[in-house]
XYZ file of C-alpha atoms in Angstrom:
717
model
C 226.011 -12.522 27.188
C 226.243 -10.938 30.637
C 225.531 -7.420 29.398
C 222.702 -8.597 27.144
C 220.889 -10.540 29.843
C 221.580 -8.200 32.753
C 221.100 -11.057 35.180
C 224.566 -12.202 36.130
C 224.962 -9.704 38.983
C 224.251 -10.426 42.616
C 221.299 -9.037 44.533
C 221.704 -5.579 46.020
C 222.613 -5.497 49.665
C 219.716 -5.264 52.109
C 219.536 -3.999 55.661
C 220.611 -6.606 58.170
C 217.072 -7.085 59.469
C 215.856 -7.915 55.946
C 218.210 -10.802 55.223
C 216.740 -14.253 54.950
C 218.520 -17.458 55.832
C 219.029 -19.863 52.983
C 216.456 -22.574 52.512
C 217.382 -25.625 54.507
C 218.761 -28.466 52.400
C 216.434 -31.371 51.926
C 218.770 -33.551 53.929
C 218.141 -31.408 57.007
C 214.671 -32.906 57.244
C 216.009 -36.412 57.610
C 215.374 -37.586 54.059
C 217.367 -40.396 52.521
C 220.240 -39.595 50.189
C 218.446 -41.306 47.340
C 215.757 -38.663 47.588
C 218.286 -35.886 46.947
C 219.263 -36.831 43.401
C 218.944 -34.022 40.861
C 215.641 -33.771 39.023
C 213.837 -35.950 41.564
C 210.776 -34.797 43.473
C 209.160 -36.538 46.420
C 205.453 -37.034 46.109
C 202.873 -39.054 47.915
C 200.648 -40.145 45.057
C 196.916 -40.282 45.281
C 195.094 -43.355 44.074
C 195.104 -44.156 40.382
C 191.561 -42.862 39.933
C 192.887 -39.316 40.376
C 196.591 -39.224 39.497
C 198.191 -42.212 37.741
C 201.574 -43.330 39.075
C 203.620 -42.661 35.942
C 206.848 -40.707 35.291
C 206.323 -37.157 34.093
C 208.383 -35.510 31.366
C 209.213 -31.879 32.032
C 209.162 -29.167 29.352
C 212.955 -29.219 29.300
C 212.922 -32.924 28.424
C 214.162 -34.327 31.748
C 212.105 -36.966 33.524
C 210.841 -36.297 37.045
C 210.537 -39.606 38.898
C 207.833 -39.511 41.566
C 208.515 -41.479 44.726
C 206.189 -42.292 47.572
C 207.740 -41.430 50.926
C 206.529 -41.740 54.505
C 207.862 -39.001 56.772
C 207.132 -41.089 59.858
C 208.781 -44.393 58.961
C 210.706 -43.696 55.799
C 208.843 -46.542 54.105
C 207.006 -46.197 50.818
C 203.291 -45.565 51.075
C 200.317 -44.110 49.284
C 197.813 -41.516 50.425
C 194.514 -40.624 48.861
C 193.930 -36.958 48.052
C 190.427 -37.489 49.379
C 191.751 -38.335 52.843
C 191.847 -35.769 55.645
C 195.524 -34.987 56.259
C 197.050 -33.696 59.510
C 197.132 -29.902 59.621
C 200.938 -29.777 59.659
C 200.930 -31.380 56.185
C 198.645 -28.763 54.609
C 199.809 -25.542 52.974
C 197.359 -22.860 51.795
C 198.939 -20.413 49.374
C 197.556 -17.606 47.197
C 199.131 -16.478 43.920
C 198.896 -12.689 43.511
C 200.383 -10.430 40.857
C 199.830 -7.544 38.508
C 198.032 -8.395 35.267
C 200.153 -10.299 32.710
C 203.061 -10.984 35.057
C 202.697 -14.736 34.549
C 200.985 -16.110 37.657
C 198.487 -18.319 35.767
C 201.324 -19.760 33.667
C 203.227 -20.397 36.902
C 200.273 -22.307 38.379
C 200.036 -24.338 35.151
C 203.667 -25.295 35.474
C 203.313 -26.349 39.122
C 200.296 -28.533 38.345
C 201.900 -30.213 35.354
C 205.232 -30.936 37.012
C 203.611 -32.195 40.214
C 201.545 -34.733 38.273
C 198.208 -33.141 39.233
C 197.163 -33.037 35.560
C 198.345 -36.537 34.664
C 195.939 -38.479 32.516
C 193.795 -35.423 31.618
C 193.554 -33.472 28.388
C 194.559 -30.335 30.341
C 198.148 -31.637 30.302
C 198.443 -30.389 26.718
C 196.674 -27.069 27.301
C 197.963 -23.686 28.418
C 196.399 -21.549 31.159
C 194.251 -24.464 32.292
C 193.029 -22.461 35.303
C 191.404 -19.872 33.000
C 188.359 -22.039 32.379
C 185.922 -19.222 31.620
C 185.367 -18.515 27.889
C 185.965 -14.785 28.358
C 189.184 -15.496 30.251
C 190.550 -17.571 27.383
C 189.546 -14.979 24.782
C 190.968 -11.974 26.630
C 193.982 -13.707 28.161
C 193.215 -12.450 31.667
C 192.033 -14.042 34.895
C 188.574 -12.820 35.917
C 187.547 -15.249 38.669
C 189.745 -16.685 41.417
C 190.302 -20.449 41.094
C 191.171 -23.051 43.720
C 193.177 -26.197 43.080
C 195.632 -28.415 44.938
C 198.567 -30.707 44.357
C 200.359 -33.365 46.373
C 204.061 -32.960 47.092
C 206.299 -34.631 49.687
C 203.488 -35.972 51.836
C 201.860 -32.533 51.807
C 198.770 -31.104 50.168
C 199.370 -27.632 48.749
C 196.131 -25.728 48.153
C 196.735 -23.053 45.511
C 194.414 -20.125 44.803
C 194.957 -18.256 41.528
C 193.620 -14.684 41.596
C 192.882 -11.991 38.966
C 195.577 -9.454 38.176
C 193.405 -6.549 37.007
C 192.369 -3.869 39.498
C 188.718 -4.069 38.405
C 188.536 -7.600 39.845
C 190.283 -6.724 43.104
C 187.289 -7.996 45.063
C 188.337 -11.542 44.145
C 191.794 -10.914 45.647
C 190.403 -9.435 48.864
C 188.114 -12.420 49.463
C 190.711 -15.169 49.062
C 193.123 -13.662 51.580
C 190.996 -15.138 54.369
C 191.665 -18.628 52.950
C 195.474 -18.585 52.794
C 198.384 -18.520 55.231
C 200.808 -16.879 52.824
C 201.013 -15.578 49.266
C 203.368 -15.961 46.333
C 203.867 -12.471 44.911
C 204.778 -12.823 41.213
C 206.578 -9.820 39.709
C 207.800 -9.358 36.146
C 211.593 -9.068 36.262
C 211.479 -6.460 33.488
C 208.486 -4.312 34.439
C 208.954 -4.486 38.195
C 206.210 -3.555 40.697
C 203.149 -2.018 39.034
C 199.855 -0.484 40.195
C 198.119 -3.785 40.927
C 201.280 -5.142 42.585
C 200.960 -2.370 45.140
C 197.232 -3.059 45.584
C 197.501 -6.806 46.196
C 200.609 -6.415 48.355
C 198.855 -3.827 50.534
C 196.013 -6.260 51.180
C 198.401 -9.145 51.942
C 200.546 -7.118 54.349
C 197.464 -5.800 56.142
C 196.444 -9.419 56.812
C 199.856 -10.088 58.400
C 200.917 -12.503 55.643
C 204.607 -13.015 54.823
C 204.923 -13.090 51.020
C 207.227 -15.355 49.044
C 208.455 -13.323 46.046
C 208.959 -14.865 42.595
C 210.662 -12.730 39.937
C 209.251 -14.194 36.740
C 210.522 -13.873 33.150
C 214.146 -13.498 34.285
C 215.268 -15.201 31.068
C 214.299 -12.171 28.989
C 217.072 -9.899 27.711
C 215.386 -6.894 29.353
C 215.178 -8.452 32.824
C 216.717 -6.466 35.697
C 216.340 -8.593 38.835
C 218.625 -6.532 41.063
C 216.817 -3.280 40.323
C 213.390 -4.902 40.693
C 214.483 -6.393 44.035
C 215.389 -2.894 45.246
C 212.094 -1.464 43.974
C 210.197 -4.231 45.765
C 212.004 -3.619 49.037
C 211.231 0.100 48.777
C 207.574 -0.771 48.146
C 207.477 -3.094 51.178
C 208.946 -0.393 53.397
C 206.650 2.306 51.978
C 203.632 0.121 52.799
C 204.744 -0.273 56.418
C 205.825 -3.920 56.229
C 207.244 -5.467 59.396
C 210.824 -6.690 59.697
C 209.642 -10.255 59.173
C 207.675 -9.278 56.058
C 210.584 -7.371 54.523
C 212.748 -10.464 54.992
C 210.934 -12.157 52.126
C 212.440 -15.066 50.207
C 213.198 -14.337 46.538
C 213.007 -16.959 43.776
C 213.883 -16.469 40.118
C 211.703 -18.198 37.560
C 210.708 -18.599 33.953
C 207.216 -20.059 34.151
C 207.070 -20.353 30.376
C 210.225 -22.503 30.288
C 209.281 -24.407 33.444
C 212.090 -23.706 35.918
C 212.666 -21.812 39.154
C 215.752 -21.281 41.324
C 217.009 -19.221 44.251
C 220.352 -18.470 42.575
C 221.111 -15.965 39.818
C 224.106 -18.106 38.819
C 221.736 -20.945 37.936
C 219.584 -18.504 35.997
C 222.618 -17.681 33.855
C 223.264 -21.391 33.292
C 219.643 -22.091 32.311
C 219.512 -19.125 29.926
C 222.867 -20.022 28.383
C 221.668 -23.597 27.864
C 218.512 -22.366 26.167
C 220.468 -19.957 23.951
C 222.720 -22.786 22.767
C 219.762 -25.035 21.972
C 220.391 -27.405 24.887
C 217.826 -28.501 27.451
C 218.369 -27.327 31.009
C 217.760 -29.551 34.021
C 215.711 -26.923 35.864
C 212.236 -27.508 37.301
C 209.743 -26.013 39.752
C 210.991 -28.194 42.610
C 212.830 -25.285 44.368
C 209.600 -23.279 44.509
C 207.626 -26.238 45.868
C 210.324 -26.783 48.485
C 210.198 -23.108 49.457
C 206.405 -23.303 49.873
C 206.729 -26.340 52.150
C 209.499 -24.675 54.190
C 208.343 -21.047 54.340
C 204.551 -21.202 54.395
C 203.180 -21.967 57.878
C 200.584 -24.722 58.278
C 197.003 -23.597 58.973
C 195.950 -22.896 62.545
C 192.738 -24.044 64.124
C 191.177 -26.647 66.403
C 189.788 -29.851 64.952
C 188.984 -32.148 67.854
C 187.379 -29.947 70.494
C 185.639 -27.310 68.410
C 182.398 -27.236 66.384
C 182.563 -27.096 62.610
C 182.519 -23.626 60.995
C 183.475 -22.350 57.547
C 183.322 -18.930 55.858
C 181.981 -19.102 52.289
C 184.247 -17.218 49.893
C 183.001 -18.479 46.535
C 179.979 -20.226 45.013
C 180.214 -22.936 42.377
C 177.498 -24.294 40.089
C 177.267 -28.075 39.759
C 175.049 -29.692 37.120
C 173.972 -32.486 39.478
C 174.211 -30.969 42.963
C 173.192 -27.369 42.330
C 174.927 -24.611 44.281
C 178.125 -25.579 46.126
C 179.843 -23.372 48.703
C 183.636 -23.152 48.640
C 185.711 -21.998 51.573
C 188.359 -22.842 54.135
C 187.245 -24.690 57.236
C 188.017 -22.517 60.265
C 187.424 -25.045 63.055
C 186.203 -28.572 63.748
C 185.554 -31.354 61.274
C 182.662 -32.079 58.934
C 181.470 -35.347 57.417
C 179.017 -36.248 54.700
C 175.580 -36.452 56.317
C 176.303 -33.980 59.150
C 173.639 -31.416 59.987
C 174.655 -27.841 59.207
C 173.105 -24.381 59.179
C 173.755 -21.185 57.234
C 174.273 -17.981 59.256
C 173.881 -14.636 57.543
C 176.898 -12.309 57.695
C 176.900 -9.636 60.416
C 173.464 -10.477 61.882
C 174.035 -14.212 62.471
C 170.393 -15.009 61.630
C 169.803 -18.606 60.551
C 169.098 -18.493 56.830
C 168.785 -22.234 56.191
C 169.298 -25.603 57.825
C 170.282 -28.768 56.032
C 172.891 -31.500 55.875
C 176.086 -32.123 53.953
C 175.291 -34.156 50.846
C 178.755 -34.020 49.227
C 182.278 -32.863 50.111
C 184.731 -32.054 47.342
C 188.397 -31.166 47.055
C 189.769 -29.872 43.760
C 193.034 -31.397 42.549
C 194.367 -30.129 39.249
C 191.222 -29.676 37.158
C 189.349 -32.580 38.763
C 187.090 -32.802 41.782
C 187.926 -35.462 44.367
C 185.227 -36.669 46.764
C 186.013 -36.570 50.471
C 184.296 -38.442 53.300
C 185.398 -35.880 55.895
C 187.422 -32.671 56.134
C 188.830 -30.622 58.977
C 190.164 -27.225 59.938
C 192.650 -25.937 57.374
C 191.112 -27.768 54.397
C 189.756 -25.813 51.424
C 186.644 -27.685 50.272
C 183.310 -27.351 48.483
C 180.127 -28.316 50.336
C 176.714 -29.052 48.821
C 173.433 -29.339 50.679
C 172.473 -25.710 51.435
C 171.203 -24.121 48.188
C 170.397 -20.696 49.687
C 173.974 -20.018 50.843
C 175.685 -16.812 49.656
C 179.204 -15.372 49.704
C 180.406 -14.270 53.187
C 177.830 -16.521 54.873
C 178.946 -18.905 57.614
C 178.256 -22.636 57.332
C 178.482 -24.257 60.754
C 177.264 -26.956 63.097
C 173.817 -26.402 64.690
C 175.376 -25.335 68.011
C 177.233 -22.360 66.447
C 175.345 -19.068 66.780
C 177.920 -16.390 65.875
C 178.934 -15.816 62.226
C 182.607 -15.678 61.232
C 184.211 -12.334 60.496
C 184.682 -11.606 56.799
C 186.925 -9.181 54.932
C 185.034 -6.127 53.617
C 185.907 -5.216 50.050
C 186.732 -1.720 48.840
C 183.674 0.286 47.767
C 182.704 0.590 44.086
C 183.659 3.808 42.337
C 181.531 3.925 39.163
C 178.011 2.939 38.213
C 175.859 2.253 35.152
C 172.120 1.738 34.802
C 170.705 -1.457 33.254
C 167.232 -1.375 31.719
C 165.209 -3.159 29.060
C 166.037 -2.539 25.430
C 163.275 -0.198 24.213
C 164.654 0.623 20.763
C 162.589 -0.043 17.590
C 164.846 -3.047 16.872
C 164.307 -4.665 20.286
C 163.319 -8.318 20.605
C 164.684 -9.536 17.277
C 167.654 -11.492 18.635
C 167.480 -11.987 22.387
C 165.538 -14.500 24.459
C 165.690 -12.633 27.804
C 163.966 -9.304 27.279
C 161.965 -8.318 30.374
C 163.025 -6.258 33.371
C 162.180 -9.192 35.661
C 164.670 -11.435 33.865
C 167.357 -8.743 34.038
C 166.668 -8.130 37.732
C 166.896 -11.836 38.582
C 170.146 -12.239 36.609
C 171.770 -9.277 38.352
C 170.597 -10.554 41.731
C 172.353 -13.893 41.076
C 175.494 -12.038 39.985
C 175.539 -9.993 43.199
C 175.417 -13.216 45.253
C 178.758 -14.407 43.876
C 180.485 -11.112 43.055
C 180.672 -9.098 46.271
C 182.542 -6.262 44.509
C 179.306 -5.438 42.632
C 176.398 -3.584 44.211
C 172.886 -3.660 42.754
C 170.701 -0.663 43.679
C 166.988 -1.236 43.095
C 164.688 1.580 44.217
C 161.608 -0.495 43.417
C 160.022 2.455 41.579
C 161.316 1.834 38.067
C 162.354 -1.019 35.831
C 165.939 0.249 35.659
C 168.616 -1.018 38.055
C 171.826 0.747 39.002
C 174.923 -1.490 38.977
C 177.977 -0.253 40.860
C 181.445 -1.683 40.302
C 185.189 -1.087 40.342
C 185.839 -0.138 36.723
C 184.851 -0.234 33.077
C 186.404 -3.661 32.496
C 184.476 -5.308 35.322
C 181.186 -3.896 34.052
C 181.932 -4.760 30.425
C 182.652 -8.386 31.390
C 179.249 -8.566 33.112
C 177.486 -7.081 30.074
C 179.332 -9.396 27.673
C 178.422 -12.428 29.780
C 174.754 -11.441 29.796
C 174.563 -10.809 26.056
C 176.039 -14.254 25.409
C 173.285 -15.694 27.576
C 170.667 -14.120 25.294
C 169.894 -10.853 27.105
C 169.024 -7.595 25.384
C 169.906 -4.497 27.414
C 170.054 -0.758 27.399
C 173.058 0.522 29.388
C 173.798 4.141 30.347
C 177.320 5.647 30.390
C 179.511 4.994 33.456
C 179.363 7.695 36.132
C 181.544 8.127 39.169
C 180.132 7.854 42.689
C 180.562 10.976 44.821
C 180.349 11.210 48.609
C 179.817 13.800 51.306
C 182.818 14.435 53.528
C 182.224 13.006 57.035
C 183.920 16.088 58.570
C 182.196 18.741 56.458
C 178.811 17.795 55.044
C 179.059 20.588 52.476
C 182.303 19.218 51.023
C 182.125 16.693 48.172
C 184.581 13.813 47.762
C 185.281 11.873 44.574
C 187.338 8.711 43.893
C 190.957 8.979 42.770
C 193.077 6.374 40.978
C 196.797 5.767 40.791
C 197.649 5.206 37.152
C 200.951 3.762 35.920
C 201.847 4.250 32.256
C 204.757 2.820 30.254
C 205.209 4.612 26.915
C 207.885 5.437 24.371
C 209.715 8.644 25.222
C 208.400 10.460 22.142
C 204.802 9.876 23.307
C 205.317 10.892 26.940
C 204.712 14.605 26.315
C 201.332 13.981 24.693
C 200.257 11.659 27.528
C 201.285 14.177 30.210
C 199.420 16.971 28.421
C 196.203 14.932 28.051
C 196.174 13.680 31.661
C 196.978 17.131 33.048
C 193.901 18.496 31.247
C 191.945 15.717 32.976
C 193.103 16.983 36.404
C 195.851 14.373 36.739
C 198.898 15.083 38.909
C 202.239 13.637 37.797
C 203.931 11.921 40.760
C 207.004 10.376 39.135
C 208.777 10.111 35.784
C 211.382 7.350 35.531
C 213.108 5.321 32.835
C 212.419 1.575 32.789
C 214.386 -0.265 30.109
C 213.640 1.684 26.882
C 210.323 3.094 28.125
C 209.271 6.086 30.199
C 207.202 5.199 33.285
C 204.706 7.846 34.378
C 202.780 7.625 37.643
C 199.743 9.899 38.023
C 197.129 10.463 40.704
C 193.968 11.301 38.825
C 190.216 11.496 39.511
C 188.325 8.449 38.272
C 186.304 10.827 36.075
C 189.500 11.645 34.219
C 189.975 8.032 33.138
C 186.482 7.584 31.704
C 186.846 7.632 27.943
C 190.638 8.012 27.991
C 191.531 4.452 26.929
C 190.795 4.986 23.221
C 192.671 8.313 23.197
C 195.639 6.642 24.874
C 195.817 3.928 22.203
C 195.785 6.521 19.428
C 198.326 8.805 21.109
C 200.808 5.962 21.728
C 200.087 4.130 18.439
C 199.143 1.020 20.394
C 202.558 0.649 22.069
C 201.693 2.136 25.485
C 200.636 0.151 28.559
C 198.290 1.688 31.124
C 197.262 0.220 34.495
C 195.367 1.782 37.361
C 194.050 0.962 40.823
C 191.759 2.729 43.286
C 193.687 5.095 45.540
C 191.336 7.044 47.846
C 188.400 9.443 48.039
C 189.550 13.072 47.950
C 188.177 16.587 47.421
C 186.170 17.260 44.283
C 188.437 18.976 41.737
C 185.809 20.706 39.612
C 184.375 20.305 36.131
C 186.387 18.905 33.218
C 186.785 20.253 29.734
C 184.668 18.430 27.173
C 186.866 15.757 25.603
C 184.540 14.187 23.024
C 183.000 15.826 19.978
C 179.288 15.898 19.211
C 177.303 13.169 17.498
C 175.516 12.636 14.199
C 172.010 11.414 15.099
C 169.692 9.557 12.755
C 166.272 11.115 12.145
C 164.601 8.355 10.089
C 163.957 4.621 10.131
C 165.106 2.172 7.501
C 168.292 0.830 5.975
C 171.420 2.937 5.555
C 172.366 3.477 1.926
C 175.772 4.067 0.391
C 174.380 7.136 -1.418
C 173.386 8.840 1.847
C 176.458 7.752 3.804
C 178.700 9.101 1.055
C 177.194 12.556 1.584
C 177.368 12.312 5.395
C 180.932 10.984 5.693
C 182.718 14.332 4.959
C 181.152 15.716 8.163
C 182.868 13.203 10.455
C 183.441 9.537 11.310
C 180.713 6.982 10.567
C 179.624 4.164 12.898
C 177.248 2.383 10.493
C 177.766 0.607 7.172
C 175.788 0.367 3.998
C 172.855 -1.977 4.669
C 172.702 -1.497 8.453
C 169.278 -0.892 9.991
C 168.889 2.484 11.691
C 166.144 4.304 13.619
C 165.456 7.830 14.935
C 167.702 8.695 17.862
C 170.439 6.232 16.882
C 173.981 7.675 16.878
C 175.422 6.968 13.415
C 178.683 8.911 13.633
C 180.869 11.537 15.299
C 181.199 15.071 13.983
C 184.661 16.288 13.043
C 183.917 19.696 14.624
C 182.622 20.336 18.104
C 179.245 21.911 18.615
C 175.677 20.723 18.922
C 174.545 17.344 17.649
C 173.683 17.112 13.949
C 170.617 15.238 12.726
C 171.199 13.340 9.488
C 169.286 10.966 7.218
C 171.430 7.916 6.364
C 168.497 6.163 4.615
C 168.134 8.611 1.737
C 168.212 6.879 -1.659
C 169.176 8.254 -5.037
C 166.185 9.280 -7.115
C 165.776 7.196 -10.274
C 164.991 9.419 -13.310
C 165.496 9.288 -17.044
C 167.886 12.250 -16.899
C 171.506 11.337 -17.330
C 173.819 12.887 -14.659
C 177.573 13.330 -14.854
C 179.400 10.821 -12.712
C 176.343 8.615 -12.209
C 178.417 5.477 -12.673
C 181.204 6.466 -10.264
C 181.716 3.824 -7.593
C 180.991 4.935 -4.025
C 183.840 4.065 -1.681
C 183.227 4.476 2.033
C 185.815 4.301 4.792
C 185.614 0.861 6.496
C 183.878 0.954 9.880
C 185.567 -0.834 12.783
C 183.101 -2.792 14.973
C 182.728 -1.589 18.562
C 184.050 -3.575 21.486
C 182.190 -3.178 24.769
C 185.169 -1.536 26.508
C 185.512 0.959 23.657
C 181.859 1.940 23.551
C 181.575 2.207 27.366
C 184.565 4.540 27.404
C 183.307 6.550 24.418
C 179.662 7.485 24.920
C 178.397 10.897 26.032
C 176.296 11.360 29.199
C 173.022 11.730 27.244
C 173.567 8.542 25.237
C 173.026 4.838 25.899
C 174.317 1.505 24.631
C 171.935 -0.939 22.989
C 173.327 -4.430 23.597
C 171.954 -7.531 21.849
C 173.492 -10.985 21.377
C 175.068 -9.917 18.054
C 174.984 -6.102 17.947
C 176.288 -3.115 19.903
C 174.654 0.178 18.925
C 174.891 3.744 20.207
C 171.686 5.724 20.702
C 170.330 8.723 22.544
C 168.617 7.979 25.853
C 165.681 10.143 24.663
C 165.020 9.187 21.061
C 162.389 11.854 20.302
C 164.305 14.979 19.135
C 161.795 17.462 20.589
C 161.809 15.909 24.059
C 165.584 15.567 23.893
C 166.026 19.312 23.389
C 163.582 20.125 26.184
C 165.261 17.829 28.727
C 168.774 18.963 27.807
C 167.962 22.389 29.253
C 166.812 20.869 32.554
C 169.593 18.289 32.982
C 171.106 18.270 36.466
C 174.786 17.637 37.171
C 176.165 14.154 37.719
C 176.953 15.132 41.318
C 173.284 15.763 42.081
C 172.352 12.429 40.477
C 174.952 10.236 42.137
C 175.645 11.767 45.528
C 175.028 9.217 48.293
């Protein structure tokens, strides 16, 4: 059992300055002995309208009895989550991690075991914080979410953040709202690309992370090695002595337990292997948050109210609500407030607070007043935007906000002008597209919308293909029809030498089977990638490359084919560096339709030997539409997929042979964005994704291809 689980060993020794004292026993805080019984948590319950006072049954079958406890008198009592608590009883914590390391499952477990989901249908759901439809479909967190729970007379505000590098802007914004972070790391995979990204941001803010090694119950877990890798990462990022002395917890969010001892991990895993139910819970993690996370700082009594807006919420009854952490002072329903624009401090709007909300579990709890340190939503100022300051009328200076990293790629949105336009969508005009993108830019500060005012097209700049594809998918589900150009990287001039050109670089981490590693190295080297490390992790090879962002465009589909779907690839923005020159062409030429009509099996059967088809029998096509990829490189080939067999009275050999075409796999947005050539575009409708040439007329297309300028000339700022 010990060799199979690889978890029975002790942690590797650390430098003396990095050791952390054990968590104080609960009895050290003056609690009664009855409160120390195993499986018992101390919780000040809110009123029954929010959280019913009933015992909760944990996933392991044990019952967690909630008890009301007054820290001042030791007598039972009840507090309302809507009340304004003293600042020393508030904890603001962010959950950060690499994608798929289990942070959303961990938040689920904390909410369920604390009773924050009692009486709601969310108690039976998984990943309750992923409320967006796309989040549930894709299994990833796209938007940061705020919730809270009550535990031991304290309110713990929890902010769940995305784990994918493309949504790093969400992580950067929430760091201004928290006093510490829980860094969740997979005990098998260890620190990954996004782990480094989020940790860099947290350390730069001076936060002291609490580390949770998740999935330690897996046979491939290696907690000691991952602990060493984490410590090396902390030191490499310039962490202080206090930051390197992080507390480590071991957890299985899926099974619902957490502990600070590897011996207990062995007991819990052994109990699960024998079919017994362990007595573990998330209480040790909640205790560590109360003990290790400092309370918020700020002045309530003698300071005016001010709050930095970090997120906007839509409410069916109240309109736009601004979410943020109150920096100073107190605010009450009915108070006069004003909105100050970021940087300039100009007054954008004046109004009054109509509603104050606090989110607990998946519910909103009304508050009469809130003070410094609280994370709340305020309604009453509909023109507010992200990074604005909401404050009392006497405040004139806006609060400082955290700038996000610049975007690295861009696409151009325009109206759908194909012959099939307007058949499905309800939002077709450039004005509708412009207004929708403007609203998106208000809430998503990692996106930049460039509108030159001279054309109907708008340039949208973002972090990566996934971020842009999520925006396009959201818009098509809302009824938009769009034409989208291929992604292009954003170049810069060097500030030292105006003649030098800089381009964005990414750090890419790849886990593949050893037999596929050679192919991956060869492909990425041709794309100007530089191999930085090659290590063995469990039964996989881990490759770390520094590569231009251009080299990743279109590589995802190749990577899946080369690794037969078993490889895992993650990347994060690294820096801007010197331009490395032109790339070899990686994609073959296209088969372009030259006629309008319906594709026939007769014509497709004659075209298919020349390459791979993108259309099926019965699909509508038009001139300029890309219907396939040639098997040989060269110039584009114009084909007629609408040709029908001539009906005559002459009998032909084989006339009754059945035509069998290779099945065509439908495009996903990520696949088509990564695939298209620079002179092509994506036609997006509510039900269809088609490839087409940007210039559909073949004569004009040939003329403009001779005059095409480089992507550097087009995109240089």
